[in-house]
XYZ file of C-alpha atoms in Angstrom:
435
model
C -15.412 -12.985 -21.131
C -12.648 -15.319 -21.573
C -8.986 -15.293 -20.906
C -6.749 -17.923 -23.064
C -3.883 -19.005 -20.559
C -0.929 -20.989 -21.647
C -2.430 -24.227 -20.311
C -6.295 -23.592 -20.461
C -9.120 -21.692 -21.492
C -11.232 -20.586 -18.576
C -14.376 -18.643 -18.043
C -13.536 -15.613 -16.306
C -16.104 -14.253 -13.499
C -15.145 -10.713 -13.032
C -16.985 -10.348 -9.520
C -15.598 -13.705 -8.294
C -12.126 -12.704 -9.018
C -12.732 -8.938 -7.478
C -14.055 -10.536 -4.543
C -10.921 -12.810 -4.457
C -8.114 -9.990 -4.893
C -10.119 -7.760 -2.546
C -9.806 -10.133 0.543
C -6.396 -11.246 -0.171
C -5.108 -7.612 -0.495
C -7.061 -6.596 2.726
C -5.227 -9.246 4.821
C -1.912 -8.042 3.513
C -2.487 -4.692 4.554
C -4.091 -5.937 7.886
C -0.521 -7.814 8.359
C 1.677 -5.110 6.860
C 0.242 -2.127 8.629
C -0.053 -3.498 12.067
C 3.517 -2.882 12.797
C 2.983 0.996 12.209
C -0.027 0.865 14.695
C 1.387 -1.352 17.188
C 4.856 0.799 17.236
C 3.890 2.611 20.334
C 3.551 -0.376 22.105
C 6.226 -2.876 21.077
C 9.005 -0.240 20.520
C 10.648 -0.460 23.836
C 10.606 -4.164 24.157
C 13.253 -4.317 21.114
C 15.154 -1.112 21.378
C 16.623 0.076 24.471
C 15.512 3.844 25.896
C 17.351 6.833 25.915
C 17.821 9.347 28.724
C 18.060 12.175 26.002
C 14.655 11.412 24.235
C 11.795 9.174 25.001
C 10.938 9.091 21.338
C 14.408 6.859 20.418
C 12.608 3.680 20.714
C 9.565 5.006 18.543
C 12.158 6.179 16.492
C 14.044 3.090 15.984
C 10.913 0.994 15.637
C 10.182 3.274 12.604
C 13.199 2.893 11.137
C 12.823 -0.830 10.909
C 9.385 0.011 9.464
C 11.050 1.967 6.751
C 13.624 -1.284 6.087
C 10.442 -3.494 4.875
C 9.989 -0.632 2.292
C 13.601 -1.038 1.009
C 12.800 -4.467 0.278
C 10.100 -3.658 -1.978
C 11.751 -2.309 -5.301
C 13.666 -6.066 -5.137
C 10.382 -7.848 -4.979
C 8.832 -5.577 -7.487
C 11.645 -6.514 -9.954
C 11.503 -10.322 -9.245
C 8.113 -11.059 -8.070
C 7.057 -8.652 -11.210
C 9.111 -10.936 -13.473
C 7.595 -14.058 -12.142
C 4.024 -12.690 -12.474
C 4.663 -11.927 -16.104
C 6.372 -15.236 -16.762
C 4.145 -17.774 -14.592
C 1.114 -15.885 -14.074
C -0.561 -13.405 -11.446
C -2.022 -16.237 -9.331
C 0.795 -18.161 -8.620
C 2.522 -14.711 -7.947
C -0.240 -13.592 -5.574
C 0.180 -16.997 -3.765
C 3.780 -16.212 -3.117
C 3.296 -13.080 -1.707
C 0.652 -13.904 0.571
C 2.943 -16.794 1.752
C 5.894 -14.381 2.559
C 3.492 -12.029 4.448
C 2.430 -14.783 6.702
C 5.876 -16.029 7.280
C 6.842 -12.406 8.375
C 3.748 -11.834 10.560
C 4.264 -14.982 12.470
C 8.052 -14.101 12.903
C 7.117 -10.971 14.661
C 4.636 -12.706 16.929
C 7.028 -14.862 18.407
C 9.895 -12.888 18.240
C 11.761 -12.609 21.771
C 12.648 -9.114 23.331
C 15.920 -7.265 23.765
C 16.009 -8.066 27.305
C 15.571 -11.968 26.655
C 18.270 -12.442 23.742
C 19.888 -8.990 23.423
C 20.480 -7.396 19.936
C 19.430 -10.691 18.062
C 16.006 -9.384 19.032
C 16.014 -6.338 16.536
C 17.830 -8.365 13.929
C 15.151 -10.633 13.937
C 12.600 -8.244 13.995
C 14.166 -6.468 10.896
C 14.312 -9.901 9.119
C 10.560 -10.185 9.507
C 10.073 -6.639 8.087
C 12.160 -7.670 5.140
C 9.773 -10.741 4.430
C 6.656 -8.576 5.032
C 8.594 -5.872 2.398
C 9.200 -8.619 0.058
C 5.793 -9.436 -0.178
C 4.112 -6.194 -0.093
C 6.473 -5.184 -3.106
C 5.084 -7.884 -5.340
C 1.683 -7.586 -3.902
C 0.176 -4.375 -4.849
C 1.355 -4.202 -8.281
C 0.475 -7.918 -9.141
C -2.857 -7.715 -7.444
C -3.539 -4.457 -9.186
C -2.770 -6.301 -12.695
C -4.795 -9.268 -11.538
C -7.980 -7.075 -10.677
C -7.852 -4.407 -13.485
C -7.122 -7.255 -16.052
C -10.496 -8.997 -14.570
C -12.491 -5.900 -15.064
C -15.272 -5.748 -17.388
C -15.072 -3.148 -20.374
C -15.293 0.655 -18.883
C -15.375 -0.457 -15.568
C -11.507 -0.741 -15.038
C -11.399 2.651 -12.780
C -14.157 1.089 -10.790
C -12.545 -2.440 -10.299
C -8.972 -0.441 -9.737
C -10.761 1.052 -6.792
C -11.085 -1.853 -4.855
C -7.312 -2.089 -4.326
C -7.885 0.729 -1.818
C -11.124 -0.432 -0.707
C -9.163 -3.620 -0.223
C -6.478 -1.617 1.758
C -8.939 0.581 3.523
C -10.699 -2.896 4.857
C -7.233 -4.051 6.040
C -6.485 -0.891 7.565
C -9.841 -0.506 9.258
C -10.115 -4.098 10.781
C -6.564 -3.746 11.952
C -7.007 -0.295 13.527
C -10.748 -1.632 15.095
C -9.341 -4.599 16.088
C -6.082 -3.072 17.970
C -8.479 -0.313 19.512
C -10.924 -3.139 20.863
C -8.028 -5.074 22.105
C -6.256 -2.253 23.653
C -9.568 -1.364 25.531
C -10.062 -4.974 26.897
C -6.700 -5.959 28.081
C -5.510 -2.290 29.040
C -2.403 -0.091 27.870
C -0.004 -2.097 30.464
C -0.972 -5.666 29.338
C -0.625 -4.322 25.610
C 3.308 -3.378 26.193
C 3.958 -6.573 27.994
C 2.712 -9.083 25.544
C -0.796 -7.876 23.949
C 1.011 -6.314 20.757
C 2.051 -10.236 19.616
C -1.689 -11.173 19.407
C -2.722 -8.904 16.095
C 0.637 -10.446 14.393
C -0.508 -13.740 14.949
C -4.140 -13.229 13.814
C -2.747 -11.479 10.900
C -0.465 -14.775 9.802
C -3.548 -17.202 10.274
C -5.711 -14.745 8.287
C -2.791 -14.838 5.521
C -2.925 -18.677 5.213
C -7.086 -18.232 4.860
C -6.404 -15.786 2.033
C -3.745 -17.976 0.394
C -6.573 -20.932 0.138
C -8.890 -18.470 -1.401
C -6.502 -17.285 -3.772
C -6.066 -20.837 -4.995
C -9.481 -20.824 -6.593
C -9.109 -17.786 -8.886
C -8.500 -17.980 -12.598
C -5.393 -16.416 -14.277
C -5.621 -13.184 -16.144
C -2.330 -13.292 -17.882
C -3.313 -13.901 -21.537
C -1.194 -15.452 -24.346
C 0.217 -12.847 -26.241
C 0.456 -13.717 -29.956
C 3.585 -12.898 -31.826
C 3.810 -12.508 -35.470
C 4.925 -16.172 -36.003
C 1.682 -17.475 -34.314
C 3.253 -18.532 -30.837
C 3.553 -16.916 -27.387
C 5.449 -13.723 -27.077
C 8.323 -14.420 -24.983
C 8.992 -12.884 -21.806
C 12.624 -11.762 -21.103
C 14.582 -13.297 -18.264
C 16.162 -9.574 -17.874
C 14.256 -8.097 -14.731
C 15.014 -4.766 -16.298
C 13.825 -5.424 -19.484
C 10.566 -3.019 -18.920
C 12.588 -0.484 -17.526
C 14.908 -0.295 -20.777
C 11.914 -0.988 -23.319
C 9.607 1.765 -21.546
C 11.540 4.378 -19.615
C 9.269 6.978 -20.130
C 6.311 5.070 -18.614
C 8.577 3.897 -15.903
C 9.432 7.498 -15.026
C 5.768 8.587 -14.895
C 5.063 5.624 -12.661
C 7.604 6.792 -10.180
C 6.120 10.318 -10.318
C 2.723 9.273 -9.896
C 3.449 6.971 -6.634
C 5.383 9.505 -5.145
C 2.732 11.693 -3.967
C 0.272 8.970 -3.468
C 2.547 6.945 -1.544
C 3.355 9.599 0.745
C -0.409 10.504 1.136
C -1.627 7.029 1.626
C 0.992 6.461 4.565
C 0.417 9.691 5.955
C -3.102 10.491 5.760
C -4.233 6.943 6.156
C -1.704 5.382 8.566
C 0.548 7.714 10.420
C -1.774 10.260 11.334
C -2.964 8.424 14.283
C 0.415 8.556 15.784
C 1.079 12.379 14.481
C -2.442 13.313 16.264
C -0.712 11.842 19.320
C 2.753 13.279 19.055
C 1.896 16.960 17.449
C -1.590 17.456 18.758
C -1.517 16.103 22.083
C -4.637 13.699 21.423
C -4.920 10.615 23.327
C -4.537 6.972 21.394
C -8.077 6.112 21.779
C -9.232 9.475 20.407
C -6.518 9.024 17.819
C -7.477 5.826 16.525
C -11.333 6.395 16.759
C -10.656 9.361 14.636
C -8.737 7.015 12.346
C -11.754 4.403 11.976
C -14.433 6.869 11.359
C -12.431 8.740 8.635
C -11.048 5.616 7.133
C -14.737 4.084 6.968
C -15.439 7.255 4.797
C -12.205 6.623 2.610
C -12.996 3.609 1.790
C -16.725 4.162 0.687
C -15.238 7.059 -1.657
C -12.923 4.654 -3.411
C -15.601 3.308 -5.995
C -17.227 6.775 -6.436
C -13.855 8.203 -7.567
C -13.065 5.227 -9.790
C -16.666 5.376 -11.649
C -15.833 9.139 -11.996
C -12.663 8.450 -13.690
C -14.419 5.675 -15.959
C -16.728 8.366 -17.302
C -14.615 11.420 -17.289
C -10.806 10.157 -17.102
C -7.993 9.358 -15.091
C -6.223 12.675 -15.812
C -8.772 14.990 -14.156
C -8.652 13.212 -11.067
C -5.093 13.015 -10.644
C -4.943 16.846 -11.028
C -7.929 17.442 -8.282
C -5.574 15.218 -5.758
C -2.235 17.207 -6.659
C -3.623 20.823 -6.750
C -6.224 20.124 -3.663
C -3.292 18.601 -1.367
C -0.904 21.509 -2.303
C -3.323 24.197 -1.296
C -4.972 22.070 2.095
C -1.917 20.474 3.298
C -0.222 23.199 5.428
C -3.254 24.952 6.496
C -4.491 21.316 7.848
C -1.519 20.467 9.847
C -0.923 23.676 11.203
C -3.996 23.269 13.538
C -2.949 21.862 16.784
C -6.320 21.091 18.267
C -7.241 17.871 19.901
C -10.657 18.245 19.735
C -12.556 15.210 18.077
C -14.409 16.789 15.604
C -11.614 19.160 14.593
C -9.493 15.771 14.102
C -11.983 14.229 11.972
C -12.159 17.214 9.574
C -8.163 17.262 9.455
C -8.128 13.607 8.207
C -11.168 13.379 6.194
C -10.397 16.234 3.800
C -6.818 14.513 3.301
C -8.170 11.464 2.771
C -10.820 12.544 0.356
C -8.570 14.214 -1.894
C -6.256 11.189 -1.695
C -9.091 8.937 -2.881
C -9.135 10.659 -6.208
C -5.456 9.514 -6.765
C -5.578 6.020 -5.205
C -8.707 4.770 -6.577
C -7.153 4.823 -10.022
C -3.445 4.447 -9.745
C -3.602 0.600 -10.714
C -5.781 1.251 -13.628
C -3.247 4.077 -14.824
C -0.328 1.915 -14.341
C -1.763 -1.175 -16.044
C -2.940 0.922 -19.046
C 0.349 2.110 -19.766
C 2.079 -1.247 -20.209
C 1.486 -4.273 -22.433
C 0.668 -7.738 -20.806
C 3.741 -9.437 -21.154
C 6.041 -6.752 -18.869
C 3.129 -5.169 -17.000
C 4.121 -6.382 -13.600
C 7.651 -6.025 -13.693
C 7.292 -2.928 -15.605
C 5.191 -0.976 -13.320
C 6.592 -3.045 -10.277
C 9.938 -1.746 -9.617
C 9.514 2.138 -10.462
C 6.221 2.275 -8.177
C 7.912 0.054 -5.300
C 10.948 2.358 -5.707
C 9.023 5.592 -5.216
C 6.994 4.038 -2.354
C 10.324 2.760 -0.426
C 11.596 6.146 -0.868
C 8.877 8.455 -0.135
C 6.019 6.508 1.300
C 7.864 3.904 3.641
C 9.925 6.673 5.325
C 6.876 8.933 6.243
C 6.665 7.748 9.846
C 10.501 7.991 10.111
C 10.695 11.629 8.535
C 8.022 13.117 10.333
C 9.341 11.320 13.692
C 12.751 12.574 12.944
C 11.979 16.299 12.410
C 9.182 16.274 15.720
C 12.480 14.808 17.673
C 14.602 17.416 16.268
C 11.993 20.276 16.941
C 11.379 20.963 13.148
C 7.888 19.576 12.622
C 6.900 22.655 11.456
C 8.638 21.938 7.906
C 6.912 18.182 7.561
C 3.679 19.634 5.722
C 5.612 21.183 2.926
C 7.503 17.442 2.293
C 4.005 16.463 1.712
C 3.530 19.206 -0.686
C 6.716 18.725 -2.629
C 5.799 14.864 -3.137
C 2.226 15.740 -4.362
C 3.566 18.321 -7.024
C 5.772 15.403 -8.048
C 2.619 13.382 -8.806
C 0.817 16.279 -10.387
C 3.911 16.433 -12.941
C 3.398 12.663 -13.403
C -0.319 13.181 -14.303
C 0.228 16.190 -16.802
C 2.891 13.661 -18.426
C 0.689 10.563 -18.431
C -1.434 10.041 -21.736
C -5.430 9.634 -21.155
C -5.728 6.047 -21.058
C -9.320 5.378 -19.475
C -10.568 4.347 -22.748
C -7.617 2.512 -24.044
C -7.345 -1.439 -24.957
C -5.247 -3.384 -22.375
C -5.129 -6.901 -24.076
C -2.276 -6.744 -26.374
C 1.082 -4.759 -27.432
C -0.254 -1.608 -28.055
C -1.691 -0.620 -24.470
């Protein structure tokens, strides 16, 4: 397989591309989601406690978590445009550099007791850097991996985006769990929470080096005159030219984003708040179910390559609507029960997450692919996915936690509507203008 780029013709090794993309994306998720897992330990270091509620520092910390997502649409526009103009590989080097900087800034940031209000401001700046990175990372890496896929295997290759994120989450969760067991809860709240951020920054530097050895997948699109098709400097060009596709991407990302950041991330905190589970129990449950969720991704991707993308998205949407209210009505803290709750949610989610990159890439032509899907995807994830911890914690703090499952149901219905509207693309050609 050959990709003709603007400066060279290079032999593309799909497996090497897949490995490099997966490693880099795993590190990105380790760094980005460490904040969510560690918030219970560092929240009081940056935000003063309130006499009225012990959840106030955690609520404030998750507010900053959401700020990171608000930066994502901006990154989706401009890093997406950068990727369409200068290539996926350069854009991926940029995103991993931003993530390294953000993680390092959190690791060395002074606390509120040391520098006052400047501490949460610095934390917010660091989170914005991570948000800019994440906003450009997922869509660029998705295009990079799917464009590297052999014929008939785009769903399978697409699934490794969430294999990568699963590995990143799993590694982060396992590292934190073992680290807490080694140094104890008190030491973790004192200084230990900084260590995972420092490790993540170092890993991002290594991932940046690995990505430098990959091949560019952005081919030269030939115009009628025989030259390269120009890429508009207008970051909204793709939205203006492909509004229907952009709206579909937004809809599909809505329920998928909420599901991802609830079932695969926030649920460890949710189990502690709502079910009374210990931190160790909740994190252990998370590790076990994330392993199975990660293993399910390639299977779901292969199913979509054989039977299509739409049946998988239908199964996710309908299944989530049916089972979520029941699963989250269970208040038991029993280890086996918690595993069943999380595993059911994650297996349904895998039917959508495994193919999201493929579906989005297949709906845009190459020269606007990343900018076209970057903004609507990032905007949807910012509005719905990134606010999951804030919405859930706010409802719990106000005594209305029973309404949160219906929020998940509503967003799954939006994704189901997107799945109905999107054309079936699993056999389409993505190499040119007709994709």
